[in-house]
């Protein structure tokens, strides 16, 4: 396969996941801002920071729902916006039209066209519906890939990109919660903070799944365990690394060659298996998140080097 | 004026019997609804067309007209013979002028026209392309002016585009109006990609043993025909490559893949000569694959079409195609040329300047309907401007009579009305000649307009060849 094709597939998958991740982040901000006693602007600032779009707002700018939605959903000039992500996803898709099935292309193209025509007013009037539509767009694309794409090298690059980006999303969601958590109050969590932890579950559509696995209370350390170490939850870091590892192993078997990225992902998977949530909290959640985000960036560049893109 | 459905405007020509009944039975509302459905299909799959230098929607649709254009079996038989004959003669001409130049020595085609033509590629002199084929896909633009009068408006020997519309128009028609195809009387066109792949395989270079690896070379997603490039690559199951994906090493052409370099034997290139190889053609160009031409010349890779093929579709060279058919094939041309006056010739120029109000004036090297004067539709100021241009630069212009192109029933806001059409079949030349029964019908959707180019508001139609 052309290296350029592999590159485009990898990044297309990343941008589509990123669009979804940003929608989930906004959903989380919306929930946090609605909590009794919420600071409002602080919650939204944390969303902006977690989306990597901190530069879009100055320290004196008003950062409320309307501003954040305009910037993170529709603003083409903000490279972190959902519209910008879908633009890039579609450009990548256009460059590798032949590597996509018609179902995948049509799903993406239709979503791109829809978002292109959405007005700020529509978003303001019905934010939840807009966010739902963005999430269903990536779900549709994933579903199309799942049911229509040959399980060959193209699929492997696509899923490598998707898993890597989803791992990023989970880390960012956790980080967004972290930003408003400051100052850390140790184990004496007030109700508001507990609700923020729960909004993480809402943002990943995982409330029911959490109950099913953990029963009982919304305990922050259980929620963190669910999002980081639980290998059955498709948004968890452990699950995403597992998926990335599987995709890379398939490529190694296909091509008969292993590279740096293989060693790195193996090590990352092993380390998570040995981790306890308490250790992570002891070392500092924020530091863990930052370190893992750096690891993701390393994986991404090792992977592109290995396959000549 | 000849109408494809009614002939003289009153009757009903036999090939259109089913169409007329279908129009009658459907009613305008249903036809409009089908058109909307068809456009939704086009937009969803992303068949769009970018027009350079125009604002607005960068990925707009070419309007699709729902009512097919139909050829009877016997009409097609004659067209087919004429098309094959012309495609053969054009290739023979290219082979000749890049070798001994017999037709020039015989005084049939002026040397000046060939050797001083920008489209003539000196680097091709003495090169023997596999199978002696230069132009592997010849698109011949044909217009009709009467029941039996077909004329060739121009030839396209480089990289004619539009064949994806032939395929998608049919696919869309079969999806939105399946009842029309129930009689099973329409010849299928969907074998085209397979026929093209076979054609390309047949011209594999001498250096290729085993199964040739074919790739389609595109300038990239910003080219107006990119959709077609990806569509064809997909249907042929070959890689769609950009110049940056290719490089030359050890006398062969390679593409960069996830597993390192892989060899390419045949390039169906949809990129202009000038951007093929900066070492050979355009030193200032950043585009292209350095060294590609040397590999081609040494038989390491085949370029389809061959560099320098464009000279055969030059609008002035066109005048001599009937002579080429006589000279190389010893046959009488089956399809006629449109009478053409060359402004480079003093007498002919004087004739043209006197009759600007009735002629069509075209740039010799122009394409896409740009830089054209349609006499009967022009203003005095436009004619004065063109007269000045012709006097200043006579070799740049030719003139032809304003043809009464046939009209074909088309669906407009107000109902069904005749609109002018032309026709482009795609003839494939490898070790054998292949021609899929059909082609692209372009239609000038503006009332009275004679310009069918998509860049000028033209649309497209499904084109049927009826089975015997």
XYZ file of C-alpha atoms in Angstrom:
777
model
C 0.000 0.000 0.000
C 1.137 3.550 -0.705
C 2.653 5.219 2.337
C 0.572 8.280 1.613
C -2.554 6.157 1.743
C -1.565 4.714 5.112
C -0.892 8.196 6.395
C -4.214 9.537 5.190
C -6.155 6.614 6.654
C -4.392 6.966 9.980
C -5.075 10.701 10.206
C -8.571 10.506 8.857
C -9.478 8.101 11.643
C -7.804 10.365 14.176
C -9.684 13.459 13.044
C -13.020 11.707 13.084
C -12.394 10.432 16.602
C -11.204 13.882 17.596
C -14.396 15.472 16.323
C -16.340 13.032 18.451
C -14.070 13.608 21.435
C -14.614 17.344 21.220
C -18.378 16.810 21.117
C -18.095 14.642 24.224
C -15.967 17.254 25.955
C -18.575 19.922 25.261
C -21.246 17.583 26.561
C -19.244 17.193 29.738
C -18.774 20.954 30.070
C -22.496 21.449 29.647
C -23.248 19.007 32.432
C -20.625 20.426 34.766
C -21.819 23.972 34.183
C -25.372 22.991 35.085
C -24.424 21.595 38.482
C -25.610 23.539 41.483
C -22.901 25.932 42.587
C -20.924 25.561 39.353
C -18.598 28.439 38.559
C -19.808 28.377 34.948
C -16.868 30.010 33.256
C -14.349 27.791 35.040
C -15.987 24.624 33.750
C -15.989 25.929 30.206
C -12.403 27.066 30.460
C -11.429 23.569 31.481
C -13.177 22.180 28.413
C -11.336 24.591 26.159
C -8.012 23.703 27.765
C -8.657 19.980 27.463
C -9.592 20.386 23.798
C -6.203 21.980 23.236
C -7.823 25.268 22.209
C -6.754 27.402 25.169
C -5.149 29.894 22.799
C -8.542 30.731 21.287
C -9.526 32.678 24.424
C -7.710 35.449 26.269
C -7.700 35.660 30.060
C -10.339 38.434 30.002
C -12.615 36.880 27.402
C -15.990 35.644 28.460
C -15.937 31.862 28.233
C -19.490 30.575 28.399
C -21.457 27.943 26.560
C -22.194 30.165 23.565
C -18.581 31.264 23.103
C -17.144 27.801 23.536
C -19.641 26.216 21.187
C -19.008 28.793 18.523
C -15.273 28.290 18.815
C -15.120 24.528 19.283
C -17.887 23.473 16.945
C -18.108 25.900 14.066
C -14.979 28.050 13.911
C -12.968 26.953 10.875
C -10.021 29.072 12.000
C -9.709 27.190 15.249
C -7.761 24.051 14.329
C -9.304 22.206 17.281
C -12.882 22.850 16.203
C -15.106 20.036 15.104
C -15.605 21.673 11.741
C -11.840 21.919 11.210
C -11.447 18.258 12.225
C -14.092 17.132 9.773
C -12.576 19.279 7.037
C -9.244 17.574 7.532
C -10.810 14.149 7.845
C -12.597 14.686 4.577
C -9.513 16.046 2.827
C -7.662 12.927 3.875
C -10.573 10.820 2.730
C -10.653 12.577 -0.632
C -6.964 11.868 -1.047
C -7.565 8.143 -0.553
C -10.992 7.741 -2.026
C -10.021 4.399 -3.492
C -9.019 3.052 -0.083
C -12.438 3.733 1.414
C -15.621 1.844 0.820
C -18.516 3.791 -0.654
C -20.393 3.485 2.662
C -17.548 5.072 4.609
C -17.111 7.912 2.171
C -20.805 8.625 1.923
C -21.156 8.637 5.706
C -18.317 11.076 6.136
C -19.225 13.246 3.169
C -22.810 13.566 4.281
C -21.783 14.519 7.831
C -19.310 17.059 6.501
C -21.936 18.614 4.278
C -24.406 18.769 7.135
C -21.999 20.488 9.515
C -20.940 22.886 6.759
C -24.506 24.192 6.641
C -25.133 24.427 10.402
C -25.605 27.965 11.744
C -24.455 29.247 15.131
C -28.085 29.942 15.977
C -29.043 26.283 15.496
C -26.249 25.191 17.795
C -27.316 27.681 20.427
C -30.950 26.656 20.250
C -30.374 22.961 20.446
C -26.898 22.061 21.606
C -27.689 18.503 22.752
C -29.171 17.595 19.369
C -26.150 19.061 17.576
C -23.733 17.105 19.749
C -25.768 13.928 19.245
C -25.604 14.366 15.521
C -21.827 14.787 15.613
C -21.469 11.653 17.675
C -23.752 9.684 15.410
C -21.687 10.875 12.458
C -18.560 9.207 13.767
C -20.584 6.201 14.882
C -21.913 5.874 11.345
C -18.437 6.074 9.895
C -17.091 3.509 12.344
C -20.031 1.248 11.669
C -19.499 1.527 7.924
C -15.823 0.662 8.365
C -16.732 -2.228 10.619
C -19.170 -3.813 8.190
C -17.810 -2.870 4.794
C -14.039 -2.673 4.970
C -11.714 -5.525 4.135
C -9.700 -6.614 7.147
C -6.426 -5.775 5.465
C -3.652 -3.279 6.017
C -5.965 -0.344 5.347
C -8.185 -1.372 8.190
C -5.162 -1.752 10.444
C -3.947 1.791 9.830
C -7.443 3.130 10.251
C -7.946 1.369 13.554
C -4.480 2.294 14.804
C -5.377 5.951 14.275
C -8.793 5.564 15.877
C -7.517 3.806 18.998
C -4.668 6.220 19.490
C -6.966 9.218 19.224
C -9.583 7.696 21.492
C -6.922 7.078 24.116
C -6.112 10.771 23.790
C -9.758 11.678 24.228
C -10.102 9.729 27.476
C -7.000 11.357 28.844
C -8.298 14.791 27.886
C -11.699 14.178 29.429
C -10.026 13.172 32.673
C -7.816 16.201 32.429
C -10.758 18.554 31.906
C -12.182 17.280 35.145
C -8.817 17.770 36.746
C -8.648 21.437 35.813
C -11.800 22.305 37.744
C -10.893 19.983 40.564
C -8.165 22.331 41.718
C -7.421 22.854 44.473
C -7.371 19.132 45.160
C -9.187 18.394 48.419
C -7.848 14.916 48.916
C -10.421 12.345 49.796
C -12.811 14.869 51.272
C -14.735 15.199 48.094
C -17.656 17.498 48.166
C -20.826 16.674 46.302
C -20.045 18.970 43.453
C -16.851 17.156 42.677
C -18.601 13.840 42.838
C -21.033 15.104 40.211
C -18.131 16.152 38.038
C -16.827 12.621 38.162
C -20.252 11.370 37.171
C -20.390 13.788 34.262
C -17.336 11.974 32.908
C -19.485 8.869 32.657
C -22.262 10.779 30.955
C -19.832 12.248 28.470
C -18.678 8.772 27.487
C -22.256 7.400 27.482
C -21.155 4.911 30.104
C -23.386 5.393 33.161
C -25.162 2.104 32.704
C -22.001 0.242 31.814
C -20.358 1.567 34.972
C -23.202 0.329 37.134
C -23.118 -3.010 35.466
C -19.437 -3.489 36.226
C -18.993 -1.796 39.612
C -22.493 -1.799 41.123
C -22.967 0.531 44.058
C -21.647 4.058 44.395
C -20.116 6.506 41.985
C -16.820 6.323 43.730
C -14.193 8.540 42.041
C -11.493 5.931 42.234
C -13.831 3.385 40.645
C -14.704 5.834 37.889
C -11.034 6.518 37.297
C -10.358 2.787 37.263
C -13.138 2.329 34.752
C -11.762 5.011 32.454
C -8.105 4.054 32.709
C -7.572 0.429 33.664
C -10.746 -1.442 32.776
C -9.896 -3.380 29.618
C -13.555 -4.042 28.796
C -14.729 -0.455 28.493
C -14.177 0.673 24.873
C -13.202 4.218 25.875
C -10.708 3.173 28.541
C -7.025 3.696 28.092
C -6.375 -0.025 28.584
C -8.893 -0.960 25.920
C -7.530 1.582 23.420
C -3.950 0.454 23.935
C -5.106 -3.125 23.514
C -6.741 -2.201 20.213
C -3.705 -0.271 19.039
C -1.432 -3.169 19.955
C -3.618 -5.623 18.047
C -3.600 -3.412 14.940
C 0.187 -3.022 15.076
C 0.701 -6.758 15.577
C -1.472 -7.466 12.550
C 0.705 -5.108 10.520
C 3.881 -6.740 11.843
C 2.579 -10.182 10.874
C 1.432 -8.969 7.494
C 4.721 -7.306 6.622
C 6.979 -9.636 8.594
C 8.712 -6.771 10.391
C 8.514 -5.202 13.841
C 9.495 -1.629 14.614
C 9.974 0.728 17.564
C 6.249 1.384 17.779
C 5.653 -2.303 18.488
C 8.027 -2.340 21.433
C 6.555 0.892 22.784
C 2.954 -0.272 22.635
C 3.785 -3.637 24.188
C 5.464 -1.865 27.048
C 2.561 0.547 27.498
C 0.055 -2.321 27.644
C 2.171 -4.243 30.172
C 2.608 -1.233 32.415
C -1.132 -0.609 32.562
C -1.747 -4.252 33.445
C 0.506 -3.935 36.457
C -0.926 -0.622 37.618
C -3.320 -0.101 40.532
C -5.528 2.963 40.679
C -4.188 3.877 44.097
C -0.642 4.053 42.705
C -1.783 6.440 40.027
C -3.580 8.669 42.524
C -0.531 8.583 44.799
C 1.792 9.642 42.001
C -0.688 12.315 40.940
C -3.396 11.838 38.349
C -2.483 14.938 36.407
C 1.138 13.844 36.024
C -0.007 10.428 34.891
C -2.265 12.003 32.276
C 0.455 14.263 30.941
C 2.967 11.460 30.783
C 0.543 9.226 28.916
C -0.322 11.985 26.425
C 3.396 12.273 25.710
C 3.589 8.526 25.207
C 0.748 8.754 22.680
C 2.631 11.392 20.735
C 5.706 9.171 20.729
C 3.679 6.199 19.476
C 2.256 8.298 16.685
C 5.650 9.446 15.435
C 7.210 5.986 15.738
C 4.373 4.542 13.734
C 4.760 7.056 10.914
C 8.491 6.440 10.792
C 7.999 2.672 10.632
C 5.690 2.873 7.620
C 7.468 5.619 5.716
C 5.081 8.502 6.154
C -32.946 21.552 -36.976
C -32.762 17.856 -36.242
C -34.309 16.553 -33.024
C -33.144 13.198 -31.668
C -36.644 12.209 -30.568
C -38.904 13.756 -33.159
C -36.657 14.139 -36.212
C -38.271 17.095 -37.954
C -40.187 18.119 -34.825
C -43.458 16.322 -35.539
C -42.868 12.590 -35.656
C -41.444 10.079 -33.211
C -38.200 8.350 -34.168
C -38.225 4.609 -33.507
C -35.326 4.485 -30.996
C -37.240 6.894 -28.735
C -40.473 4.888 -28.615
C -39.913 3.634 -25.072
C -38.658 6.992 -23.846
C -41.694 8.822 -25.199
C -44.044 6.316 -23.557
C -42.165 6.634 -20.284
C -42.327 10.443 -20.343
C -46.017 10.261 -21.077
C -46.718 7.734 -18.322
C -44.566 9.434 -15.667
C -45.709 13.020 -15.933
C -43.603 16.065 -15.153
C -43.879 15.856 -11.370
C -42.492 12.341 -11.271
C -39.654 13.258 -13.641
C -38.741 16.253 -11.496
C -38.790 14.057 -8.418
C -36.508 11.497 -10.080
C -34.142 14.307 -11.044
C -33.968 15.447 -7.444
C -33.278 11.872 -6.335
C -30.554 11.510 -8.934
C -28.887 14.751 -7.841
C -29.006 13.620 -4.230
C -27.205 10.444 -5.274
C -24.545 12.423 -7.140
C -23.954 14.738 -4.243
C -23.803 11.961 -1.699
C -21.198 10.003 -3.584
C -19.330 13.215 -4.244
C -19.286 13.374 -8.046
C -18.417 16.964 -8.330
C -16.591 19.153 -10.711
C -14.358 22.054 -9.776
C -14.046 24.892 -12.235
C -10.787 26.772 -12.204
C -10.919 30.464 -11.674
C -14.587 30.629 -10.809
C -15.960 31.494 -7.409
C -18.864 29.825 -5.702
C -19.248 26.213 -4.718
C -15.816 24.643 -5.257
C -17.389 21.246 -5.599
C -20.452 21.800 -7.646
C -22.399 19.187 -9.511
C -22.664 18.957 -13.235
C -26.402 19.158 -13.855
C -27.839 15.787 -14.761
C -30.669 15.598 -17.253
C -32.923 12.633 -16.668
C -34.048 11.982 -20.236
C -31.583 9.645 -21.979
C -30.131 10.174 -25.408
C -30.591 7.117 -27.587
C -28.762 5.576 -30.534
C -30.348 2.778 -32.559
C -28.208 -0.305 -33.180
C -27.579 0.541 -36.828
C -26.663 4.148 -36.021
C -24.149 2.884 -33.513
C -22.667 0.366 -35.964
C -21.770 3.163 -38.291
C -20.499 5.445 -35.548
C -18.394 2.634 -34.147
C -16.658 1.965 -37.449
C -15.980 5.662 -37.855
C -14.626 6.054 -34.333
C -12.290 3.055 -34.580
C -11.060 4.210 -37.943
C -10.281 7.660 -36.642
C -8.549 6.410 -33.484
C -6.335 4.135 -35.589
C -5.403 6.907 -38.006
C -4.534 9.322 -35.186
C -2.164 6.765 -33.654
C -0.633 6.016 -37.047
C -0.052 9.737 -37.488
C 1.748 9.985 -34.132
C 3.902 6.961 -34.937
C 4.749 8.513 -38.292
C 5.645 12.039 -37.215
C 7.898 10.788 -34.414
C 9.692 8.540 -36.919
C 10.066 9.041 -40.666
C 7.395 11.674 -41.136
C 6.087 10.134 -44.373
C 2.914 12.193 -44.364
C 5.012 15.356 -44.198
C 7.319 14.202 -46.980
C 4.303 13.394 -49.109
C 3.250 17.016 -48.667
C -0.104 16.118 -47.179
C 0.408 17.757 -43.795
C 2.613 20.890 -43.741
C 5.861 20.401 -41.828
C 5.470 23.765 -40.154
C 2.262 22.581 -38.533
C 4.039 19.687 -36.867
C 7.582 20.746 -36.164
C 6.710 24.256 -35.041
C 3.815 23.141 -32.908
C 4.184 23.526 -29.135
C 2.470 20.161 -28.708
C 5.168 18.395 -30.744
C 7.588 16.728 -28.328
C 11.095 16.452 -29.847
C 12.176 14.085 -27.068
C 9.746 11.518 -28.481
C 11.523 11.295 -31.840
C 12.566 7.709 -32.453
C 10.914 6.373 -29.298
C 8.912 3.170 -29.846
C 6.078 2.858 -27.361
C 4.869 -0.711 -26.705
C 2.479 -1.827 -29.446
C 3.241 1.454 -31.221
C 0.338 2.969 -29.354
C 0.594 6.625 -28.382
C -2.908 7.586 -27.456
C -4.554 4.748 -25.535
C -7.830 6.511 -24.845
C -9.159 8.610 -27.696
C -12.205 10.743 -26.961
C -13.863 11.951 -30.137
C -16.397 14.763 -29.886
C -19.180 14.135 -32.351
C -22.137 16.291 -33.249
C -25.159 15.442 -35.302
C -26.877 17.745 -37.749
C -29.322 15.397 -39.439
C -30.704 11.875 -39.629
C -27.483 10.536 -41.158
C -25.144 13.477 -40.670
C -22.556 12.971 -37.957
C -19.525 15.213 -37.825
C -16.409 15.226 -35.690
C -15.945 18.482 -33.849
C -12.599 17.636 -32.286
C -10.371 14.815 -31.094
C -8.935 14.308 -27.613
C -5.771 12.238 -27.611
C -4.116 13.216 -24.326
C -6.243 12.361 -21.322
C -9.890 12.849 -22.219
C -12.107 13.079 -19.170
C -15.778 12.478 -18.533
C -15.987 8.715 -18.741
C -16.931 8.526 -15.057
C -20.098 10.399 -15.968
C -20.890 7.820 -18.602
C -20.707 5.151 -15.905
C -22.369 7.049 -13.072
C -25.153 8.442 -15.250
C -26.127 4.910 -16.189
C -25.829 3.658 -12.624
C -28.005 6.497 -11.379
C -30.599 6.010 -14.107
C -30.842 2.338 -13.263
C -31.285 3.222 -9.624
C -33.894 5.953 -10.022
C -35.798 4.690 -13.073
C -35.403 0.896 -13.102
C -38.624 0.457 -15.093
C -36.859 1.940 -18.134
C -34.394 -0.932 -18.286
C -36.815 -3.779 -17.839
C -36.999 -4.541 -21.541
C -33.274 -5.354 -21.408
C -32.771 -3.502 -24.629
C -29.989 -1.144 -23.581
C -26.374 -2.192 -24.107
C -24.461 -2.089 -20.790
C -21.458 0.215 -20.386
C -20.153 -0.975 -17.033
C -17.414 -3.115 -18.604
C -15.441 0.032 -19.400
C -13.049 -0.081 -16.418
C -12.227 -3.705 -17.134
C -11.633 -2.962 -20.806
C -9.396 -0.060 -19.852
C -7.392 -2.250 -17.496
C -6.940 -4.875 -20.222
C -5.838 -2.193 -22.639
C -3.242 -0.933 -20.184
C -2.001 -4.453 -19.444
C -1.473 -5.048 -23.132
C 1.020 -2.216 -23.396
C 3.285 -3.317 -20.528
C 6.905 -2.319 -21.169
C 9.599 -4.731 -22.378
C 11.187 -4.700 -18.908
C 8.062 -6.229 -17.392
C 7.839 -9.988 -17.084
C 4.871 -11.412 -15.157
C 1.674 -9.497 -14.422
C 2.113 -5.776 -14.988
C 1.492 -3.434 -12.072
C -0.662 -0.545 -13.237
C -1.228 2.737 -11.433
C -3.237 5.833 -12.219
C -1.193 9.015 -11.897
C -3.235 12.011 -10.760
C -2.161 15.588 -10.010
C -4.101 15.247 -6.727
C -7.377 16.054 -5.000
C -7.433 19.646 -6.195
C -7.636 18.692 -9.845
C -11.100 19.177 -11.291
C -11.237 15.593 -12.547
C -9.938 14.043 -9.323
C -13.209 12.322 -8.658
C -12.898 10.535 -11.971
C -9.319 9.525 -11.270
C -10.177 7.921 -7.964
C -13.319 6.371 -9.387
C -11.466 4.669 -12.248
C -8.565 3.528 -10.070
C -11.072 2.023 -7.705
C -13.002 0.174 -10.381
C -9.818 -1.153 -11.965
C -8.410 -2.153 -8.583
C -5.169 -0.229 -9.106
C -3.315 2.328 -6.989
C -4.083 6.009 -7.398
C -0.701 7.702 -7.164
C 0.471 11.301 -7.066
C 3.893 12.343 -8.387
C 5.261 12.466 -4.832
C 4.460 8.740 -4.444
C 6.743 7.792 -7.328
C 10.469 7.763 -7.879
C 12.919 6.383 -10.366
C 15.781 4.049 -9.547
C 17.913 1.558 -11.510
C 16.053 2.272 -14.708
C 12.645 1.458 -13.254
C 9.736 3.338 -11.751
C 8.752 2.690 -8.134
C 6.030 3.752 -5.750
C 6.575 4.391 -2.054
C 4.630 1.910 0.005
C 4.320 0.944 3.635
C 6.709 -1.927 2.924
C 9.217 0.085 0.970
C 9.444 0.540 -2.823
C 7.187 -1.361 -5.216
C 7.654 -1.455 -8.953
C 5.190 0.158 -11.392
C 5.024 -1.022 -15.005
C 2.240 0.997 -16.588
C 1.156 4.506 -15.658
C -2.252 5.643 -16.827
C -1.385 9.253 -16.338
C -4.036 11.919 -16.010
C -1.475 14.647 -15.689
C -0.172 16.951 -18.421
C 3.102 16.315 -20.251
C 4.613 19.418 -18.690
C 4.251 17.996 -15.195
C 5.468 14.459 -15.829
C 9.169 14.894 -15.359
C 10.904 18.142 -14.398
C 14.208 16.848 -15.809
C 12.842 16.372 -19.303
C 9.956 18.753 -19.739
C 9.767 21.629 -17.366
C 12.871 22.388 -15.316
C 11.070 25.089 -13.323
C 8.368 22.683 -12.222
C 8.405 21.306 -8.711
C 5.901 18.710 -9.800
C 6.492 15.447 -11.534
C 8.798 12.493 -11.145
C 12.426 13.331 -11.934
C 13.887 10.880 -14.438
C 10.560 9.297 -15.379
C 10.916 10.077 -19.051
C 14.310 8.399 -19.356
C 12.876 5.252 -17.799
C 9.998 5.415 -20.255
C 12.289 5.823 -23.229
C 14.409 2.884 -22.113
C 11.344 0.656 -21.845
C 11.183 0.507 -18.039
C 7.689 1.878 -17.734
C 4.853 2.693 -20.137
C 3.177 6.082 -20.053
C -0.422 6.173 -21.273
C -0.810 8.355 -23.193
C 2.684 8.846 -24.579
C 4.212 12.300 -24.104
C 3.666 14.381 -27.198
C 0.342 12.735 -28.118
C -1.346 16.106 -27.885
C -0.154 17.120 -31.325
C -2.745 14.772 -32.814
C -5.648 16.669 -31.269
C -4.367 20.114 -32.202
C -7.272 22.020 -33.740
C -5.312 22.836 -36.859
C -3.957 19.313 -37.284
C -7.609 18.249 -37.032
C -8.207 19.627 -40.495
C -5.976 16.872 -41.908
C -7.487 13.864 -40.132
C -9.588 12.796 -43.155
C -6.370 12.887 -45.187
C -4.618 10.802 -42.533
C -7.323 8.166 -42.813
C -6.779 7.976 -46.572
C -3.007 8.060 -46.253
C -2.464 5.488 -43.510
C -5.493 3.224 -43.866
C -6.324 3.612 -47.534
C -9.963 4.095 -46.599
C -12.542 6.813 -47.031
C -13.419 8.532 -43.734
C -16.689 7.289 -42.286
C -17.146 10.311 -40.029
C -16.770 13.724 -41.616
C -14.948 16.742 -40.268
C -16.679 20.049 -39.811
C -15.465 22.436 -42.540
C -12.715 24.499 -40.955
C -10.964 27.666 -42.039
C -7.445 28.269 -40.802
C -6.755 31.904 -40.080
C -3.058 31.285 -40.721
C -3.928 31.039 -44.414
C -4.413 34.467 -46.043
C -7.374 33.563 -48.218
C -9.135 31.633 -45.514
C -8.564 34.428 -42.997
C -10.108 36.968 -45.329
C -13.126 34.689 -45.683
C -13.427 34.364 -41.899
C -13.107 38.089 -41.208
C -15.933 38.807 -43.638
C -18.274 36.329 -41.988
C -17.579 36.657 -38.282
C -21.284 37.085 -37.631
C -22.084 33.597 -38.903
C -19.014 31.550 -37.917
C -17.678 30.055 -34.705
C -14.096 31.122 -34.010
C -11.943 28.981 -31.712
C -8.460 29.171 -30.304
C -6.293 26.427 -31.741
C -4.906 25.475 -28.356
C -7.911 26.336 -26.232
C -10.235 23.860 -24.649
C -13.301 23.778 -22.478
C -15.281 26.306 -24.502
C -13.130 29.230 -23.376
C -11.843 31.898 -25.739
C -14.491 31.203 -28.329
C -16.683 33.475 -30.464
C -20.086 32.235 -31.551
C -20.880 34.612 -34.407
C -24.682 34.560 -34.485
C -24.845 35.085 -30.714
C -22.174 37.788 -30.545
C -22.349 41.563 -30.307
C -20.668 43.905 -32.775
C -18.148 44.865 -30.088
C -17.199 41.230 -29.476
C -16.767 40.649 -33.199
C -14.559 43.720 -33.501
C -12.453 42.458 -30.618
C -12.071 39.041 -32.230
C -11.249 40.509 -35.630
C -8.434 42.411 -33.954
C -7.186 39.266 -32.193
C -7.244 37.286 -35.435
C -5.289 39.921 -37.330
C -2.727 40.196 -34.575
C -2.251 36.480 -34.106
C -3.736 34.561 -37.045
C -2.089 31.220 -36.284
C -3.971 31.005 -33.015
C -7.425 30.821 -34.575
C -9.609 28.603 -36.687
C -13.226 29.140 -37.705
C -16.088 26.773 -38.399
C -19.671 27.270 -39.521
C -22.174 27.592 -36.702
C -23.649 24.122 -36.704
C -27.263 23.405 -36.002
C -26.463 20.760 -33.391
C -29.215 18.245 -32.942
C -31.464 18.733 -29.965
C -32.622 16.139 -27.518
C -35.621 16.365 -25.181
C -34.491 17.682 -21.803
C -36.276 18.428 -18.597
C -36.472 22.066 -17.535
C -38.457 24.001 -14.956
C -41.223 24.690 -17.430
C -41.392 21.244 -18.960
C -39.679 19.239 -21.639
C -37.919 21.050 -24.442
C -35.237 20.294 -26.981
C -31.700 21.271 -25.976
C -28.553 20.965 -28.089
C -26.336 17.938 -27.462
C -22.999 16.505 -28.496
C -21.465 13.094 -27.888
C -18.090 11.812 -26.732
C -17.295 8.102 -27.027
C -14.098 6.723 -25.479
C -12.114 4.455 -27.780
C -9.479 2.227 -26.146
C -6.346 1.243 -28.047
C -3.948 -1.436 -26.867
C -2.926 -4.453 -28.945
C -6.590 -4.465 -29.968
C -9.175 -1.700 -30.201
C -12.074 -1.679 -27.769
C -15.141 0.511 -27.739
C -17.877 0.318 -25.133
C -21.321 0.932 -26.671
C -22.057 4.355 -25.259
C -20.287 7.489 -24.210
C -20.971 10.846 -22.693
C -23.738 13.071 -23.994
C -23.334 16.666 -22.993
C -26.288 19.001 -23.216
C -26.458 22.802 -23.360
C -29.177 23.355 -20.784
C -29.677 27.039 -21.545
C -32.269 27.577 -24.212
C -30.705 28.151 -27.612
C -27.154 27.720 -26.263
C -24.684 25.756 -28.371
C -21.993 25.437 -25.701
C -22.160 22.079 -23.975
C -19.017 22.415 -21.841
C -19.580 21.795 -18.174
C -17.556 24.894 -17.399
C -20.171 26.912 -19.277
C -23.404 25.640 -17.761
C -23.654 22.400 -19.709
C -25.150 19.238 -18.277
C -24.926 15.522 -18.969
C -27.286 12.720 -19.962
C -27.261 8.973 -19.916
C -26.511 7.687 -23.411
C -28.098 4.510 -24.706
C -27.116 2.217 -27.506
C -30.006 -0.114 -28.211
C -29.360 -3.810 -28.731
C -30.113 -5.290 -32.157
